[in-house]
Amino acid sequence: MSKNGVGFTESIVHARSGSYPYRAGMGMIGSAEFVVKMDDFVDPITTNLPANWDAVVIDVGATVVTDTTAGSLGATGVLLFDSDGGSEGACFYGEKCIQLTTGKQFFMEMRFQTELAADSTVQFGLSALTAVVNPEDIWTTVATDVVAFGTLTGSALVKMLSDKSNSGSTAETGTKSLSNDTWHVLGIFFDGYVLRGYVDGALALTWSQASTTIPTGVALAPFVGFLNGSAATTEGHCDYVRYVIER
């Protein structure tokens, strides 16, 4: 399938330039050029694990369920992260089916909202799953190889962590913040050389540490995680997750 499309208009097969620059020219449906995965979370959840994901790491008292409440949040294919205690949450992940490759483009995005942006952790990205004892093992340097983007408890500003073979890299803070009770689209983009993070289509961070801290050539698993912070009542909602890989 060519980038001009065969039997489809270009805007269906490949995204045009628009409000989300990292999508431009990338496949919106699977093809010989792009691997595309879109999960809108409309399928059943079994024991806190959304359909078509491999496993979930979850704290005692935390739950991941379909929000079936009618309204702006629920009943539209939305996951609800909830818990009965503070500093608890969950992280679910898929197969190690993604490899960042020099010269090949990749993006991953999710639509998420949290009740308290500065007092919760919202994370998604790619991980080598070196340890899966606690949810946070997946998005910290407990994992030997990781690309993680989102917020950490204590600040609504987004942060990114990229590390390869535990190289000693540290998280970098971006220029964009999440707001309470507001839907945000978070995006990770690797153009084949440079790693960037986006909030609602606006550039929030360009990874500034050595390119050797980007885990290219490693099998990685996509993941989504949430911790509620000090308030047990803080909830998180995830509307969808999408990733696109240039073959």
mmCIF file of C-alpha atoms in Angstrom:
data_model
loop_
_atom_site.group_PDB
_atom_site.id
_atom_site.type_symbol
_atom_site.label_atom_id
_atom_site.label_comp_id
_atom_site.label_asym_id
_atom_site.label_seq_id
_atom_site.Cartn_x
_atom_site.Cartn_y
_atom_site.Cartn_z
ATOM 1 C CA MET A 1 0.000 0.000 0.000
ATOM 2 C CA SER A 2 1.463 3.335 -1.023
ATOM 3 C CA LYS A 3 1.371 6.490 1.034
ATOM 4 C CA ASN A 4 -1.143 7.907 -1.450
ATOM 5 C CA GLY A 5 -3.467 5.030 -0.613
ATOM 6 C CA VAL A 6 -5.003 2.304 -2.745
ATOM 7 C CA GLY A 7 -8.771 2.325 -2.554
ATOM 8 C CA PHE A 8 -8.733 4.821 0.321
ATOM 9 C CA THR A 9 -8.160 8.537 0.591
ATOM 10 C CA GLU A 10 -4.816 9.596 2.024
ATOM 11 C CA SER A 11 -6.442 10.942 5.199
ATOM 12 C CA ILE A 12 -7.841 7.495 6.060
ATOM 13 C CA VAL A 13 -4.669 5.511 5.442
ATOM 14 C CA HIS A 14 -2.122 8.053 6.688
ATOM 15 C CA ALA A 15 -2.679 10.958 9.055
ATOM 16 C CA ARG A 16 -2.355 14.459 7.685
ATOM 17 C CA SER A 17 -0.555 17.271 9.460
ATOM 18 C CA GLY A 18 -2.833 18.750 12.088
ATOM 19 C CA SER A 19 -3.211 19.302 15.810
ATOM 20 C CA TYR A 20 -1.095 16.218 16.624
ATOM 21 C CA PRO A 21 2.142 16.609 14.638
ATOM 22 C CA TYR A 22 3.575 13.232 15.610
ATOM 23 C CA ARG A 23 0.743 11.524 13.713
ATOM 24 C CA ALA A 24 1.589 13.233 10.409
ATOM 25 C CA GLY A 25 2.358 10.691 7.688
ATOM 26 C CA MET A 26 1.919 7.779 10.086
ATOM 27 C CA GLY A 27 -0.480 4.925 9.378
ATOM 28 C CA MET A 28 -3.932 5.053 10.909
ATOM 29 C CA ILE A 29 -4.778 1.518 9.800
ATOM 30 C CA GLY A 30 -2.475 -1.461 9.567
ATOM 31 C CA SER A 31 -0.637 -1.884 6.274
ATOM 32 C CA ALA A 32 2.564 -3.199 4.734
ATOM 33 C CA GLU A 33 4.202 0.027 5.938
ATOM 34 C CA PHE A 34 2.857 0.368 9.480
ATOM 35 C CA VAL A 35 1.832 -1.780 12.424
ATOM 36 C CA VAL A 36 -1.174 -0.100 14.087
ATOM 37 C CA LYS A 37 -2.808 -1.000 17.408
ATOM 38 C CA MET A 38 -5.828 0.896 18.737
ATOM 39 C CA ASP A 39 -7.591 -0.176 21.932
ATOM 40 C CA ASP A 40 -10.793 1.671 22.809
ATOM 41 C CA PHE A 41 -11.490 -0.602 25.808
ATOM 42 C CA VAL A 42 -14.943 -1.721 24.724
ATOM 43 C CA ASP A 43 -14.202 -5.421 25.318
ATOM 44 C CA PRO A 44 -14.741 -7.188 28.651
ATOM 45 C CA ILE A 45 -12.275 -6.883 31.541
ATOM 46 C CA THR A 46 -11.386 -10.092 33.359
ATOM 47 C CA THR A 47 -10.048 -9.770 36.916
ATOM 48 C CA ASN A 48 -8.685 -6.227 36.366
ATOM 49 C CA LEU A 49 -7.121 -7.123 33.009
ATOM 50 C CA PRO A 50 -8.479 -5.511 29.809
ATOM 51 C CA ALA A 51 -8.993 -7.860 26.881
ATOM 52 C CA ASN A 52 -6.016 -8.390 24.541
ATOM 53 C CA TRP A 53 -3.418 -7.377 27.151
ATOM 54 C CA ASP A 54 -1.045 -9.885 28.740
ATOM 55 C CA ALA A 55 -1.097 -9.218 32.474
ATOM 56 C CA VAL A 56 -1.782 -6.668 35.192
ATOM 57 C CA VAL A 57 0.341 -5.780 38.231
ATOM 58 C CA ILE A 58 -2.015 -4.461 40.882
ATOM 59 C CA ASP A 59 -1.858 -3.362 44.505
ATOM 60 C CA VAL A 60 -4.177 -4.896 47.095
ATOM 61 C CA GLY A 61 -7.378 -2.870 47.140
ATOM 62 C CA ALA A 62 -6.934 -1.422 43.658
ATOM 63 C CA THR A 63 -9.209 -2.235 40.723
ATOM 64 C CA VAL A 64 -9.334 -1.726 36.952
ATOM 65 C CA VAL A 65 -12.890 -1.938 35.621
ATOM 66 C CA THR A 66 -15.063 -0.656 32.807
ATOM 67 C CA ASP A 67 -16.796 2.562 33.813
ATOM 68 C CA THR A 68 -20.450 1.850 33.024
ATOM 69 C CA THR A 69 -21.844 5.077 34.478
ATOM 70 C CA ALA A 70 -23.638 7.101 31.827
ATOM 71 C CA GLY A 71 -22.233 10.584 31.251
ATOM 72 C CA SER A 72 -19.086 12.297 30.048
ATOM 73 C CA LEU A 73 -16.754 9.683 31.560
ATOM 74 C CA GLY A 74 -18.470 6.336 31.505
ATOM 75 C CA ALA A 75 -20.320 4.063 29.091
ATOM 76 C CA THR A 76 -18.088 4.973 26.126
ATOM 77 C CA GLY A 77 -15.321 2.382 26.423
ATOM 78 C CA VAL A 78 -13.482 3.947 29.362
ATOM 79 C CA LEU A 79 -11.347 2.231 31.992
ATOM 80 C CA LEU A 80 -11.677 3.259 35.632
ATOM 81 C CA PHE A 81 -8.652 2.924 37.952
ATOM 82 C CA ASP A 82 -9.890 2.951 41.556
ATOM 83 C CA SER A 83 -8.665 1.906 45.003
ATOM 84 C CA ASP A 84 -9.679 1.737 48.651
ATOM 85 C CA GLY A 85 -6.357 3.110 49.942
ATOM 86 C CA GLY A 86 -3.737 5.748 49.234
ATOM 87 C CA SER A 87 -0.624 5.260 47.076
ATOM 88 C CA GLU A 88 -2.183 2.287 45.336
ATOM 89 C CA GLY A 89 -2.853 1.481 41.733
ATOM 90 C CA ALA A 90 -2.256 -0.835 38.817
ATOM 91 C CA CYS A 91 -0.326 -1.269 35.589
ATOM 92 C CA PHE A 92 -1.309 -3.519 32.719
ATOM 93 C CA TYR A 93 0.965 -4.468 29.844
ATOM 94 C CA GLY A 94 1.037 -6.323 26.552
ATOM 95 C CA GLU A 95 3.428 -8.604 24.704
ATOM 96 C CA LYS A 96 7.035 -7.596 24.092
ATOM 97 C CA CYS A 97 6.127 -6.886 20.487
ATOM 98 C CA ILE A 98 7.599 -3.399 19.945
ATOM 99 C CA GLN A 99 11.149 -2.505 18.983
ATOM 100 C CA LEU A 100 12.410 1.024 18.531
ATOM 101 C CA THR A 101 14.664 1.057 15.473
ATOM 102 C CA THR A 102 17.077 3.768 14.379
ATOM 103 C CA GLY A 103 15.651 5.497 11.316
ATOM 104 C CA LYS A 104 12.117 4.129 11.877
ATOM 105 C CA GLN A 105 9.263 6.158 13.345
ATOM 106 C CA PHE A 106 7.069 5.201 16.295
ATOM 107 C CA PHE A 107 4.379 6.901 18.315
ATOM 108 C CA MET A 108 2.197 5.885 21.230
ATOM 109 C CA GLU A 109 -0.614 7.950 22.678
ATOM 110 C CA MET A 110 -3.373 7.646 25.230
ATOM 111 C CA ARG A 111 -6.330 9.761 26.342
ATOM 112 C CA PHE A 112 -6.459 9.987 30.122
ATOM 113 C CA GLN A 113 -7.801 12.057 32.970
ATOM 114 C CA THR A 114 -7.196 12.067 36.715
ATOM 115 C CA GLU A 115 -9.087 13.764 39.500
ATOM 116 C CA LEU A 116 -5.918 15.169 41.113
ATOM 117 C CA ALA A 117 -3.150 15.743 38.590
ATOM 118 C CA ALA A 118 -0.535 16.823 41.155
ATOM 119 C CA ASP A 119 -1.313 13.984 43.572
ATOM 120 C CA SER A 120 -1.399 10.964 41.303
ATOM 121 C CA THR A 121 0.877 9.091 38.922
ATOM 122 C CA VAL A 122 -0.168 8.655 35.295
ATOM 123 C CA GLN A 123 2.303 6.652 33.201
ATOM 124 C CA PHE A 124 2.403 4.864 29.854
ATOM 125 C CA GLY A 125 5.024 3.757 27.377
ATOM 126 C CA LEU A 126 7.314 0.791 26.722
ATOM 127 C CA SER A 127 9.113 -1.475 29.182
ATOM 128 C CA ALA A 128 11.372 -4.517 29.207
ATOM 129 C CA LEU A 129 9.370 -5.821 32.212
ATOM 130 C CA THR A 130 12.531 -6.676 34.126
ATOM 131 C CA ALA A 131 10.474 -6.860 37.330
ATOM 132 C CA VAL A 132 6.700 -6.961 37.764
ATOM 133 C CA VAL A 133 6.256 -7.051 41.542
ATOM 134 C CA ASN A 134 4.877 -3.513 41.927
ATOM 135 C CA PRO A 135 3.137 -1.366 39.297
ATOM 136 C CA GLU A 136 5.908 1.243 39.412
ATOM 137 C CA ASP A 137 8.572 -1.403 38.628
ATOM 138 C CA ILE A 138 7.411 -1.223 35.021
ATOM 139 C CA TRP A 139 8.019 2.508 34.444
ATOM 140 C CA THR A 140 11.123 3.141 36.560
ATOM 141 C CA THR A 141 14.755 2.086 36.184
ATOM 142 C CA VAL A 142 13.856 -1.175 37.907
ATOM 143 C CA ALA A 143 13.267 -2.058 34.255
ATOM 144 C CA THR A 144 16.565 -2.349 32.391
ATOM 145 C CA ASP A 145 15.022 -0.760 29.293
ATOM 146 C CA VAL A 146 12.135 1.706 29.393
ATOM 147 C CA VAL A 147 10.472 4.701 27.789
ATOM 148 C CA ALA A 148 7.859 6.192 30.120
ATOM 149 C CA PHE A 149 5.877 9.424 29.916
ATOM 150 C CA GLY A 150 3.302 11.026 32.188
ATOM 151 C CA THR A 151 3.155 12.483 35.680
ATOM 152 C CA LEU A 152 4.547 11.443 39.044
ATOM 153 C CA THR A 153 2.917 12.133 42.397
ATOM 154 C CA GLY A 154 3.902 15.585 43.637
ATOM 155 C CA SER A 155 3.642 17.554 40.391
ATOM 156 C CA ALA A 156 1.197 17.991 37.528
ATOM 157 C CA LEU A 157 4.102 18.652 35.130
ATOM 158 C CA VAL A 158 4.781 15.784 32.755
ATOM 159 C CA LYS A 159 8.039 13.850 32.927
ATOM 160 C CA MET A 160 9.830 11.439 30.636
ATOM 161 C CA LEU A 161 12.256 8.627 31.444
ATOM 162 C CA SER A 162 14.240 6.780 28.803
ATOM 163 C CA ASP A 163 16.869 4.229 29.715
ATOM 164 C CA LYS A 164 18.762 1.445 27.963
ATOM 165 C CA SER A 165 20.572 -1.302 29.837
ATOM 166 C CA ASN A 166 20.326 0.717 33.079
ATOM 167 C CA SER A 167 22.618 3.385 31.670
ATOM 168 C CA GLY A 168 22.010 5.722 34.606
ATOM 169 C CA SER A 169 19.682 8.211 32.925
ATOM 170 C CA THR A 170 17.286 10.302 35.001
ATOM 171 C CA ALA A 171 13.761 11.571 34.373
ATOM 172 C CA GLU A 172 13.382 14.903 32.582
ATOM 173 C CA THR A 173 10.587 17.394 33.318
ATOM 174 C CA GLY A 174 8.522 18.894 30.528
ATOM 175 C CA THR A 175 6.855 22.259 30.064
ATOM 176 C CA LYS A 176 3.219 21.096 30.047
ATOM 177 C CA SER A 177 0.979 20.165 32.973
ATOM 178 C CA LEU A 178 -2.127 18.036 33.345
ATOM 179 C CA SER A 179 -5.248 19.606 34.844
ATOM 180 C CA ASN A 180 -7.682 18.035 37.292
ATOM 181 C CA ASP A 181 -10.729 16.277 35.838
ATOM 182 C CA THR A 182 -9.673 17.089 32.270
ATOM 183 C CA TRP A 183 -9.153 14.788 29.323
ATOM 184 C CA HIS A 184 -5.607 14.986 27.953
ATOM 185 C CA VAL A 185 -3.988 13.161 25.043
ATOM 186 C CA LEU A 186 -0.420 12.218 25.967
ATOM 187 C CA GLY A 187 1.925 11.270 23.151
ATOM 188 C CA ILE A 188 5.373 9.673 22.864
ATOM 189 C CA PHE A 189 7.115 10.107 19.511
ATOM 190 C CA PHE A 190 10.382 8.604 18.282
ATOM 191 C CA ASP A 191 11.294 9.878 14.811
ATOM 192 C CA GLY A 192 14.011 7.289 14.444
ATOM 193 C CA TYR A 193 16.608 9.462 16.169
ATOM 194 C CA VAL A 194 15.012 11.840 18.687
ATOM 195 C CA LEU A 195 12.493 11.083 21.448
ATOM 196 C CA ARG A 196 9.758 13.605 22.296
ATOM 197 C CA GLY A 197 6.724 13.905 24.560
ATOM 198 C CA TYR A 198 3.485 15.743 23.765
ATOM 199 C CA VAL A 199 0.412 16.922 25.671
ATOM 200 C CA ASP A 200 -2.716 17.556 23.600
ATOM 201 C CA GLY A 201 -0.574 17.813 20.477
ATOM 202 C CA ALA A 202 1.796 20.431 21.917
ATOM 203 C CA LEU A 203 5.475 19.603 22.374
ATOM 204 C CA ALA A 204 6.178 19.247 26.083
ATOM 205 C CA LEU A 205 9.645 17.707 26.124
ATOM 206 C CA THR A 206 12.529 16.703 23.860
ATOM 207 C CA TRP A 207 14.724 14.046 25.430
ATOM 208 C CA SER A 208 18.128 15.685 25.924
ATOM 209 C CA GLN A 209 20.305 12.901 27.273
ATOM 210 C CA ALA A 210 22.583 10.772 25.103
ATOM 211 C CA SER A 211 21.001 8.764 22.301
ATOM 212 C CA THR A 212 22.490 5.671 23.941
ATOM 213 C CA THR A 213 19.826 6.041 26.676
ATOM 214 C CA ILE A 214 17.054 5.360 24.122
ATOM 215 C CA PRO A 215 16.317 1.597 24.148
ATOM 216 C CA THR A 216 16.627 0.829 20.445
ATOM 217 C CA GLY A 217 16.970 -2.767 19.304
ATOM 218 C CA VAL A 218 15.249 -4.181 22.398
ATOM 219 C CA ALA A 219 11.939 -6.051 22.611
ATOM 220 C CA LEU A 220 9.587 -3.897 24.679
ATOM 221 C CA ALA A 221 6.023 -4.202 25.958
ATOM 222 C CA PRO A 222 3.432 -1.406 25.868
ATOM 223 C CA PHE A 223 1.985 -0.492 29.267
ATOM 224 C CA VAL A 224 -0.472 1.830 31.019
ATOM 225 C CA GLY A 225 -0.309 2.576 34.746
ATOM 226 C CA PHE A 226 -1.938 4.726 37.419
ATOM 227 C CA LEU A 227 -1.287 5.324 41.137
ATOM 228 C CA ASN A 228 -3.750 7.410 43.137
ATOM 229 C CA GLY A 229 -1.384 9.326 45.469
ATOM 230 C CA SER A 230 -2.252 10.195 49.062
ATOM 231 C CA ALA A 231 -6.030 10.370 48.543
ATOM 232 C CA ALA A 232 -7.677 6.957 48.374
ATOM 233 C CA THR A 233 -10.661 8.441 46.544
ATOM 234 C CA THR A 234 -8.630 9.745 43.577
ATOM 235 C CA GLU A 235 -9.694 8.023 40.369
ATOM 236 C CA GLY A 236 -8.116 7.790 36.948
ATOM 237 C CA HIS A 237 -9.851 7.191 33.630
ATOM 238 C CA CYS A 238 -8.294 5.914 30.399
ATOM 239 C CA ASP A 239 -10.280 6.318 27.181
ATOM 240 C CA TYR A 240 -7.977 4.723 24.599
ATOM 241 C CA VAL A 241 -4.406 3.695 23.796
ATOM 242 C CA ARG A 242 -2.873 3.654 20.314
ATOM 243 C CA TYR A 243 0.571 2.882 18.972
ATOM 244 C CA VAL A 244 1.947 2.947 15.451
ATOM 245 C CA ILE A 245 5.268 1.446 14.305
ATOM 246 C CA GLU A 246 6.931 2.010 10.967
ATOM 247 C CA ARG A 247 7.976 -1.372 9.578
#
